[in-house]
Coordinates of C-alpha atoms and ligand atoms in Angstrom, one line a residue:
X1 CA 0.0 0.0 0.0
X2 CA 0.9 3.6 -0.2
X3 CA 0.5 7.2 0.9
X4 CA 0.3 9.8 -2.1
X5 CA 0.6 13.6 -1.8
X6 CA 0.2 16.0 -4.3
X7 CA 1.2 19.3 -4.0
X8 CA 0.1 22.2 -6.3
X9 CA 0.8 20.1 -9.7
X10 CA 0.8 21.0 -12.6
X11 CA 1.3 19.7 -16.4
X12 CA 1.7 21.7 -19.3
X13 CA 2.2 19.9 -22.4
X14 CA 4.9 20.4 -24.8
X15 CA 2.7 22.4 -26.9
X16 CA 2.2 24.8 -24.6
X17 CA -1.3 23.8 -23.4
X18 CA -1.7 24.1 -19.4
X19 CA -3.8 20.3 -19.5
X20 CA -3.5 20.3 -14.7
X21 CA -3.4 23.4 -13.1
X22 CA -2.5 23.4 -9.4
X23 CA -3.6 20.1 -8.1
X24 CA -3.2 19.1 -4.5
X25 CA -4.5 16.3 -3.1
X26 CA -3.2 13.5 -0.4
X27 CA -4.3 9.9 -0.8
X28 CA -3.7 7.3 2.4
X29 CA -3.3 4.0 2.0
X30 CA -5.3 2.0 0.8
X31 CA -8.2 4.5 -0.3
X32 CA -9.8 4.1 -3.6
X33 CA -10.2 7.1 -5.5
X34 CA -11.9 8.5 -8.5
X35 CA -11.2 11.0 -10.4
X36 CA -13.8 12.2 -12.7
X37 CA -15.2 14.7 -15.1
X38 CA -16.1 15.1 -18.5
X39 CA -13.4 14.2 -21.6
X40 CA -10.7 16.2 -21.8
X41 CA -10.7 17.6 -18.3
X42 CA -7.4 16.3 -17.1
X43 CA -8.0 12.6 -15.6
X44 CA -5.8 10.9 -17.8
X45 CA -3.0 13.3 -17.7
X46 CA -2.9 13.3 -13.9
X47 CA -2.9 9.3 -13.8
X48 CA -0.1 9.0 -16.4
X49 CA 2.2 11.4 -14.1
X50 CA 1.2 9.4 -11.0
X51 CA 2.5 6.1 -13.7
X52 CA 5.8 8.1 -14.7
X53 CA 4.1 8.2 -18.5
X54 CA 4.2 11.7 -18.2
X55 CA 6.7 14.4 -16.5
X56 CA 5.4 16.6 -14.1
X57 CA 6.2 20.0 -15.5
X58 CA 5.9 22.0 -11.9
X59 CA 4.6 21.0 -8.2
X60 CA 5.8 17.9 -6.0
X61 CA 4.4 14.0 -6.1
X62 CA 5.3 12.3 -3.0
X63 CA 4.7 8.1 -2.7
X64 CA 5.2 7.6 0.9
X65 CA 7.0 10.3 1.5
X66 CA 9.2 10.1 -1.3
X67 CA 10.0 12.7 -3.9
X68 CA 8.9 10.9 -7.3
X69 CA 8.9 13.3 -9.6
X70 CA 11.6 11.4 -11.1
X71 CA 11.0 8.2 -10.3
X72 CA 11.3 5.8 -12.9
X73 CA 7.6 3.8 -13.6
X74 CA 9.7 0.8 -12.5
X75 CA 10.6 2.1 -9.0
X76 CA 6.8 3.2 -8.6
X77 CA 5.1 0.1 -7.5
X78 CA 2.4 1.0 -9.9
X79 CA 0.0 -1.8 -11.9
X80 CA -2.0 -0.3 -14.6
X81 CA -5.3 -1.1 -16.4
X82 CA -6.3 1.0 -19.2
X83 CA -9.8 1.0 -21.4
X84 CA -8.4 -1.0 -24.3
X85 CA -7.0 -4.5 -22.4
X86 CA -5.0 -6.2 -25.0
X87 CA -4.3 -9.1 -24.4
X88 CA -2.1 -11.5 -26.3
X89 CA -4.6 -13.0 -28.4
X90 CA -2.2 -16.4 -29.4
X91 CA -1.5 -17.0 -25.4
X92 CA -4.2 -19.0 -23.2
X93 CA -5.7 -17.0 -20.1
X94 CA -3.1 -19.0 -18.4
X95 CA 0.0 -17.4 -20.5
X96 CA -1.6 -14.1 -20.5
X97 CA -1.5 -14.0 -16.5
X98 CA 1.9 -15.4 -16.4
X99 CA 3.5 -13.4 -19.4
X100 CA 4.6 -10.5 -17.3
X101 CA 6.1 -13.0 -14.1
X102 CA 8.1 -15.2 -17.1
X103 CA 9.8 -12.0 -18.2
X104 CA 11.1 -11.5 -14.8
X105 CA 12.3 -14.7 -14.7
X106 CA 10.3 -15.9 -12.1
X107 CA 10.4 -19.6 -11.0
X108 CA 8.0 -21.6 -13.2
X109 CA 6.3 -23.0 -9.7
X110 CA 6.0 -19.6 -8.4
X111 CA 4.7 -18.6 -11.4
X112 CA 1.9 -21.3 -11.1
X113 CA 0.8 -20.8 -7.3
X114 CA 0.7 -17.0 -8.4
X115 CA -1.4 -17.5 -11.4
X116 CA -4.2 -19.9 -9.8
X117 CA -4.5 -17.4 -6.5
X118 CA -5.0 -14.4 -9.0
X119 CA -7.6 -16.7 -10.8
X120 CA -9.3 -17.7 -8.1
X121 CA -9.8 -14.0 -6.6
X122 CA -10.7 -12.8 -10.4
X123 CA -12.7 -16.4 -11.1
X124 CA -10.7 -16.9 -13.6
X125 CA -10.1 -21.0 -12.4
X126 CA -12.1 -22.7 -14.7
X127 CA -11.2 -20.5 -18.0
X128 CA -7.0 -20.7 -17.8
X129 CA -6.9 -22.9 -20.8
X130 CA -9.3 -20.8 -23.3
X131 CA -7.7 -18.5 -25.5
X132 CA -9.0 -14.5 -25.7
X133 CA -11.2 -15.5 -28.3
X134 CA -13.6 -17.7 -26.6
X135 CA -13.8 -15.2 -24.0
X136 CA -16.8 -12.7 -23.3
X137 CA -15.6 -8.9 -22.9
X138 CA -16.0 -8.8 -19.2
X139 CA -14.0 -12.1 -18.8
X140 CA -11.1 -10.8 -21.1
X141 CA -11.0 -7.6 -18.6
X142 CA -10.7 -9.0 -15.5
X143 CA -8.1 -11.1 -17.5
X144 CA -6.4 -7.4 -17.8
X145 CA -7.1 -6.8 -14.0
X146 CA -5.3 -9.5 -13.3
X147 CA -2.4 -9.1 -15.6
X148 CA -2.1 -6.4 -13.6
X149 CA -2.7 -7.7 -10.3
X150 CA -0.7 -11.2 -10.3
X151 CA 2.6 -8.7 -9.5
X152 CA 2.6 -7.4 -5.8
X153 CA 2.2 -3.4 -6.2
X154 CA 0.9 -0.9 -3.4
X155 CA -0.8 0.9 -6.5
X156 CA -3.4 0.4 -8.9
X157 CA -3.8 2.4 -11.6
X158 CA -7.8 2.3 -14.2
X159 CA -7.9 4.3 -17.1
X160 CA -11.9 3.8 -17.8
X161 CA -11.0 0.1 -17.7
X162 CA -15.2 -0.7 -18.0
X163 CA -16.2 1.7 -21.2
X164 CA -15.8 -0.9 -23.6
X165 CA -18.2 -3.1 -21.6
X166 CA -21.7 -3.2 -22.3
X167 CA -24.3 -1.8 -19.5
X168 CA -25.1 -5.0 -17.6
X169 CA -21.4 -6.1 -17.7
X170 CA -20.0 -2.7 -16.2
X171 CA -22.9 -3.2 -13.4
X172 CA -21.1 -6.7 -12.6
X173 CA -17.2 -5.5 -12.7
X174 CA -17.6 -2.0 -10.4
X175 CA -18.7 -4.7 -7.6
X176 CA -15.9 -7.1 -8.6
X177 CA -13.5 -4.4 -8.5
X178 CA -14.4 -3.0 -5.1
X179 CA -14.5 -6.5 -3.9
X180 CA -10.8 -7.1 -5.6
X181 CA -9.8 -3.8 -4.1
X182 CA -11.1 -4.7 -0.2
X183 CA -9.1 -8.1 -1.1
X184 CA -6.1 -7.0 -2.0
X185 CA -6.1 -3.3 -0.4
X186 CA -3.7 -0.9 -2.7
X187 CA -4.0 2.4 -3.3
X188 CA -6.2 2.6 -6.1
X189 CA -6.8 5.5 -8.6
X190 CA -9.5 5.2 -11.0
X191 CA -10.4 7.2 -13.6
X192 CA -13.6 7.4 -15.1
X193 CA -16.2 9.7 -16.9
X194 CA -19.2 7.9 -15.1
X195 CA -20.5 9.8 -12.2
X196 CA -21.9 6.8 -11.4
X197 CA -18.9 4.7 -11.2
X198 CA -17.7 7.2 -9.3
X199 CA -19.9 7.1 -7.0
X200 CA -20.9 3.3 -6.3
X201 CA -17.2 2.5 -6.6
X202 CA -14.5 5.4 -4.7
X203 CA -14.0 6.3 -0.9
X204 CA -13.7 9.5 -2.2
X205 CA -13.9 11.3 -5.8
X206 CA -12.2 14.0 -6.7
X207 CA -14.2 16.1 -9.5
X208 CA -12.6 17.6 -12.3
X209 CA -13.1 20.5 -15.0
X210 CA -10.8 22.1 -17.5
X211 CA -7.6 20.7 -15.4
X212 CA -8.7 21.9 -12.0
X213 CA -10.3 20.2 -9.2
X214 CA -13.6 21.4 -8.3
X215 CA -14.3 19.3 -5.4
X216 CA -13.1 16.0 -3.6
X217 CA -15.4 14.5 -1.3
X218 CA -17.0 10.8 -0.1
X219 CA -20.2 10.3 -2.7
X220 CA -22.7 11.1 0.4
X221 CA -20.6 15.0 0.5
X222 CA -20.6 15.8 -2.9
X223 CA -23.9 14.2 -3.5
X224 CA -25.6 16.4 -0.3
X225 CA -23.1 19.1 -0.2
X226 CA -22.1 20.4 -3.8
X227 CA -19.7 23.2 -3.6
X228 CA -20.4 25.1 -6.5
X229 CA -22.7 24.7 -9.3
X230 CA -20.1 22.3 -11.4
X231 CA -20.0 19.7 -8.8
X232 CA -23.8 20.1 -8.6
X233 CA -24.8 19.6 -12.4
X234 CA -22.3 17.0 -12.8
X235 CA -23.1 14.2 -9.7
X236 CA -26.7 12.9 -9.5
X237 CA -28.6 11.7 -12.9
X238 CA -30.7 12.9 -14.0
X239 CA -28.8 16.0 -13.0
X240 CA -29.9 18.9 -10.4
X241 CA -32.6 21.2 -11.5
X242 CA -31.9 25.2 -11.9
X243 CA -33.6 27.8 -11.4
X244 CA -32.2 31.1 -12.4
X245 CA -33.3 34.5 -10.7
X246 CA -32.1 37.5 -8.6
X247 CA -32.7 38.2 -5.1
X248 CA -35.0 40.8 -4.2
X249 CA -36.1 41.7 -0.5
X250 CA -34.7 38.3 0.6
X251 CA -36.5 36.8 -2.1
X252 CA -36.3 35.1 -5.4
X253 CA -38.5 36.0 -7.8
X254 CA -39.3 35.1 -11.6
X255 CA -42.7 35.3 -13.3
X256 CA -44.0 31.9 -11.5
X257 CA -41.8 32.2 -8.3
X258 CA -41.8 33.6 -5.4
X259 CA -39.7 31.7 -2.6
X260 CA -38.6 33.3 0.5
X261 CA -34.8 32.3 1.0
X262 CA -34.5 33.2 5.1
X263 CA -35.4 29.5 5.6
X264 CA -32.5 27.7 3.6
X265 CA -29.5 30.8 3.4
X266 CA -27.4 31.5 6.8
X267 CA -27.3 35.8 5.3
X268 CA -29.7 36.7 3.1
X269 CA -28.6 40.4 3.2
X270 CA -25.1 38.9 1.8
X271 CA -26.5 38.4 -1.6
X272 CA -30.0 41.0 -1.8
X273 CA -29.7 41.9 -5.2
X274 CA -27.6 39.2 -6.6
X275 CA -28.0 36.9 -9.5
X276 CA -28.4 33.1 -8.0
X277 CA -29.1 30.1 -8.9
X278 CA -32.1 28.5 -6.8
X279 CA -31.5 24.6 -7.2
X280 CA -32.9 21.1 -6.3
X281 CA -32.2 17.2 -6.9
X282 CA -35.4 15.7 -9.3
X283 CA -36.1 13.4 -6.7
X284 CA -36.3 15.1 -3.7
X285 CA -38.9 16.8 -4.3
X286 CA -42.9 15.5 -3.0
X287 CA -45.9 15.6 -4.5
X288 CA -47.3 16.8 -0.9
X289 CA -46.4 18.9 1.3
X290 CA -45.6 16.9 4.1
X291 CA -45.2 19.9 6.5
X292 CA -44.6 23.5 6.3
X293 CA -41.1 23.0 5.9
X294 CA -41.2 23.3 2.0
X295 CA -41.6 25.5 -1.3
X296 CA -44.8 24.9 -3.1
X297 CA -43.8 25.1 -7.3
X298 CA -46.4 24.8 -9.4
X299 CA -45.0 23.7 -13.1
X300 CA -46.9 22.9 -16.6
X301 CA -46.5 19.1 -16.9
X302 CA -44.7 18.4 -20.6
X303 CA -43.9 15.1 -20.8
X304 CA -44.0 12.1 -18.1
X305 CA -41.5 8.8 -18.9
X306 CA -42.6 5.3 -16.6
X307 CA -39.4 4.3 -15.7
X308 CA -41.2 1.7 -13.0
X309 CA -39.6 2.2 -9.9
X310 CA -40.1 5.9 -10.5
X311 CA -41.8 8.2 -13.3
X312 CA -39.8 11.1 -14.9
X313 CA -41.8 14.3 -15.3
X314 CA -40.6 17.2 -17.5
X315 CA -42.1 20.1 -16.8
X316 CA -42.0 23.9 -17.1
X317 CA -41.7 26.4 -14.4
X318 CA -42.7 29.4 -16.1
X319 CA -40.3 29.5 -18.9
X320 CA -37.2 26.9 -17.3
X321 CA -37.1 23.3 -17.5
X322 CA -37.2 21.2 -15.1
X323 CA -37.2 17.4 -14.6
X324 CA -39.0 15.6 -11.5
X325 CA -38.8 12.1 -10.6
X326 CA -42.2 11.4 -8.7
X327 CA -44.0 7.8 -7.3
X328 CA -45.5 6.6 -10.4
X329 CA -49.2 6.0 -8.6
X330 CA -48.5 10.4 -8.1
X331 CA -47.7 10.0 -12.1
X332 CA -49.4 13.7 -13.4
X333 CA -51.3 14.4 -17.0
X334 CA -49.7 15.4 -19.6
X335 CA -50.3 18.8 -20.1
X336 CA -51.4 19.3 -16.8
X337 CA -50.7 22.1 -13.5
X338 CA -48.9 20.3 -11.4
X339 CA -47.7 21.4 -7.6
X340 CA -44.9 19.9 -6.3
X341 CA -42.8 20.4 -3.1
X342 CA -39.1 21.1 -2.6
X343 CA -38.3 20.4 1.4
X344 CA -35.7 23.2 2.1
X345 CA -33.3 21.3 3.7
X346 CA -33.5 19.5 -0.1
X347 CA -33.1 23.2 -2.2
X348 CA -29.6 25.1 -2.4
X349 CA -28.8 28.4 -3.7
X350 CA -25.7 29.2 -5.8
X351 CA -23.8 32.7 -5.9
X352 CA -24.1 32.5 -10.5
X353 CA -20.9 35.2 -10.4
X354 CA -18.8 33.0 -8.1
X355 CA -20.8 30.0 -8.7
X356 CA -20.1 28.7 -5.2
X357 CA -23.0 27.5 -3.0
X358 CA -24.8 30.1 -0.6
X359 CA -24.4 29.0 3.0
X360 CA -26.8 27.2 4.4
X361 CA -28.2 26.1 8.2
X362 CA -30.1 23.2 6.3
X363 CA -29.7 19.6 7.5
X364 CA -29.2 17.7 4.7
X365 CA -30.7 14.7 4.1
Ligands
ADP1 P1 -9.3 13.2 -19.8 O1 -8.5 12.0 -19.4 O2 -10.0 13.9 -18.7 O3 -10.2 13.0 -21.0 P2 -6.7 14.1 -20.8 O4 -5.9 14.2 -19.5 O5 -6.5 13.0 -21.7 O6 -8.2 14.3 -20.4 O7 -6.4 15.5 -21.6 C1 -6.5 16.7 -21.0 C2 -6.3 17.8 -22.0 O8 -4.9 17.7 -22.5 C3 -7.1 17.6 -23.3 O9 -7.5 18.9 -23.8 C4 -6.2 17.0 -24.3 O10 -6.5 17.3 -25.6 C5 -4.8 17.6 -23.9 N1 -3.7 16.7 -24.2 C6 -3.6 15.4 -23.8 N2 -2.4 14.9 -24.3 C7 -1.8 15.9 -24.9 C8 -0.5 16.0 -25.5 N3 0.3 15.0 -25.6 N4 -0.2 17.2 -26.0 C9 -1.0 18.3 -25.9 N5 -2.2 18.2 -25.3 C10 -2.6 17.1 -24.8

């Protein structure tokens, strides 16, 4: 296992563009963490300098307390699994586990004991003598998990190693891989696009955008307490509903709103006369109001989709859309007015200059 610090890193690429701006972060041992955000936001770039791939071009990487800027990728400890899993295609699941441990020049009965444990954890035992071929896609990447996990490292490096998976295959490998991770306990980084991986998967996520980190949290404190209106659009699907307006005498007002703020913000006389962003998860709101404690909305029903466990509702609130996931007994008409309640310690406001969230004395939950 290993301890990783980051401190104010930063990559910019040969061609001049800044691709990590001033990342800091510090990783104990063990953790599993995600790092996510939308393509071309920095993930991979911060992995590959974590692998030695890529040199960092200012700030300090510490593993356990080591300077590694310069490490080699050999001296790292460091077991990679990237999206596309190659494997050799002429060696059995058997030689493709081995392949790296034979290189070495590793004892052939080493090789052996090491190959059936890493099968056995991967449940890989009874499919060592097929070839790639004969192998489904979810079999041939845990074939690349193992690959990477048959050599002792203290950490464990995923590029999106699921996206080439279909949906019901993806399901099945997060829980393997948080299973393999509790098992085997390195530090693992794993980077993904997924919010949802993300979140079913990490101890904590770190959430990118255009190189920087916007938040890094546990799921239940970035899903309850968004910092700013990034981390708030981007975790929870479908994603946060917002409602744009400016504060007037502690209010917000549009043409089919008018919600006092005193109950959900700490200073409403901070931000009279600001722009904000009034906000709200699709399904925490009710469909009644189960005590006083809530905003009554009422919207212009648009669309309504039976998921089963829950209908989606589209709706208008005067001229912004919104989306509402409701009990589908509660399922409104099309083309209906339909009321619907947000509990305030369920609605956030958002500063829309700063975009950070407004303080709140809400217990979320
Ligand atoms: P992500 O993994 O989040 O999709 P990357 O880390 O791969 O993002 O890329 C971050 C940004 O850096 C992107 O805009 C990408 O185009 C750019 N980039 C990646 N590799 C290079 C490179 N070798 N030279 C210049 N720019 C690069």
């Amino acid at each position: 296992m290993a301890h990783l610090i980051f401190k104010d890193i930063n990559k910019v690429y040969p061609n001049g563009f800044h691709a990590v701006h001033d990342f800091n972060l510090e990783i104990a041992d063990g953790e599993f963490i995600c790092l996510v955000g939308s393509s071309g936001c920095g993930k991979s770039t911060t992995l590959r300098m974590v692998a030695g791939l890529e040199d960092i071009t200012a700030g300090e990487f510490y593993i356990d307390g080591v300077l590694a800027n310069q490490m080699s990728s050999r001296d790292r400890g460091i077991a990679m699994v990237f999206q596309s899993y190659a494997l050799y295609p002429h060696l059995t699941v058997y030689e493709n586990l081995a392949f790296g441990l034979t290189l070495e020049g590793i004892d052939a009965d080493v090789i052996d004991e090491k190959v059936k444990a890493t099968a056995k954890i991967l449940g890989l035992t009874d499919y060592l003598e097929r070839f790639p071929r004969a192998l489904s896609g979810g079999q041939c990447q845990r074939v690349a998990v193992g690959r990477a996990l048959i050599r002792k490292v203290n950490i464990f490096l995923m590029d999106e190693p699921l996206s080439n998976l279909d949906a019901k295959q993806r399901v099945t490998m997060r829980s393997e891989i948080k299973q393999i991770h509790r098992s085997v306990g390195a530090t693992t980084i794993y980077v993904t696009h997924d919010q949802t991986e993300a979140m079913t998967m990490s101890d904590r996520i770190v959430v990118m955008n255009a190189g920087r980190i916007q938040q890094v949290g546990t799921p239940y404190e970035l899903y309850f307490h968004p910092q700013n209106l990034f981390v708030a659009g981007f975790i929870g699907e479908p994603p946060m509903n917002f409602i744009r307006s400016t504060v007037e005498n502690g209010h917000i007002k549009t043409a089919a709103l008018d919600l006092d703020l005193a109950p959900i913000v700490k200073d409403v006389k901070a931000i009279e006369g600001k722009k904000v962003v009034f906000a709200f998860r699709p399904e925490a709101i009710e469909t009644e109001p189960k005590d006083k404690n809530s905003y009554a909305i009422k919207s212009q029903v648009e669309l309504t989709e039976l998921l089963g466990d829950t209908t989606n509702v589209y709706a208008n609130v005067g001229d912004v859309n919104v989306i509402l996931k409701v009990n589908p007994h509660k399922t409104p008409a099309m083309g209906s007015e339909f009321t619907f309640y947000v509990p305030h310690h369920a609605a956030y406001v958002f500063d829309e200059e700063t975009e950070q969230v407004v303080e709140s004395d809400q217990k979320r939950h």
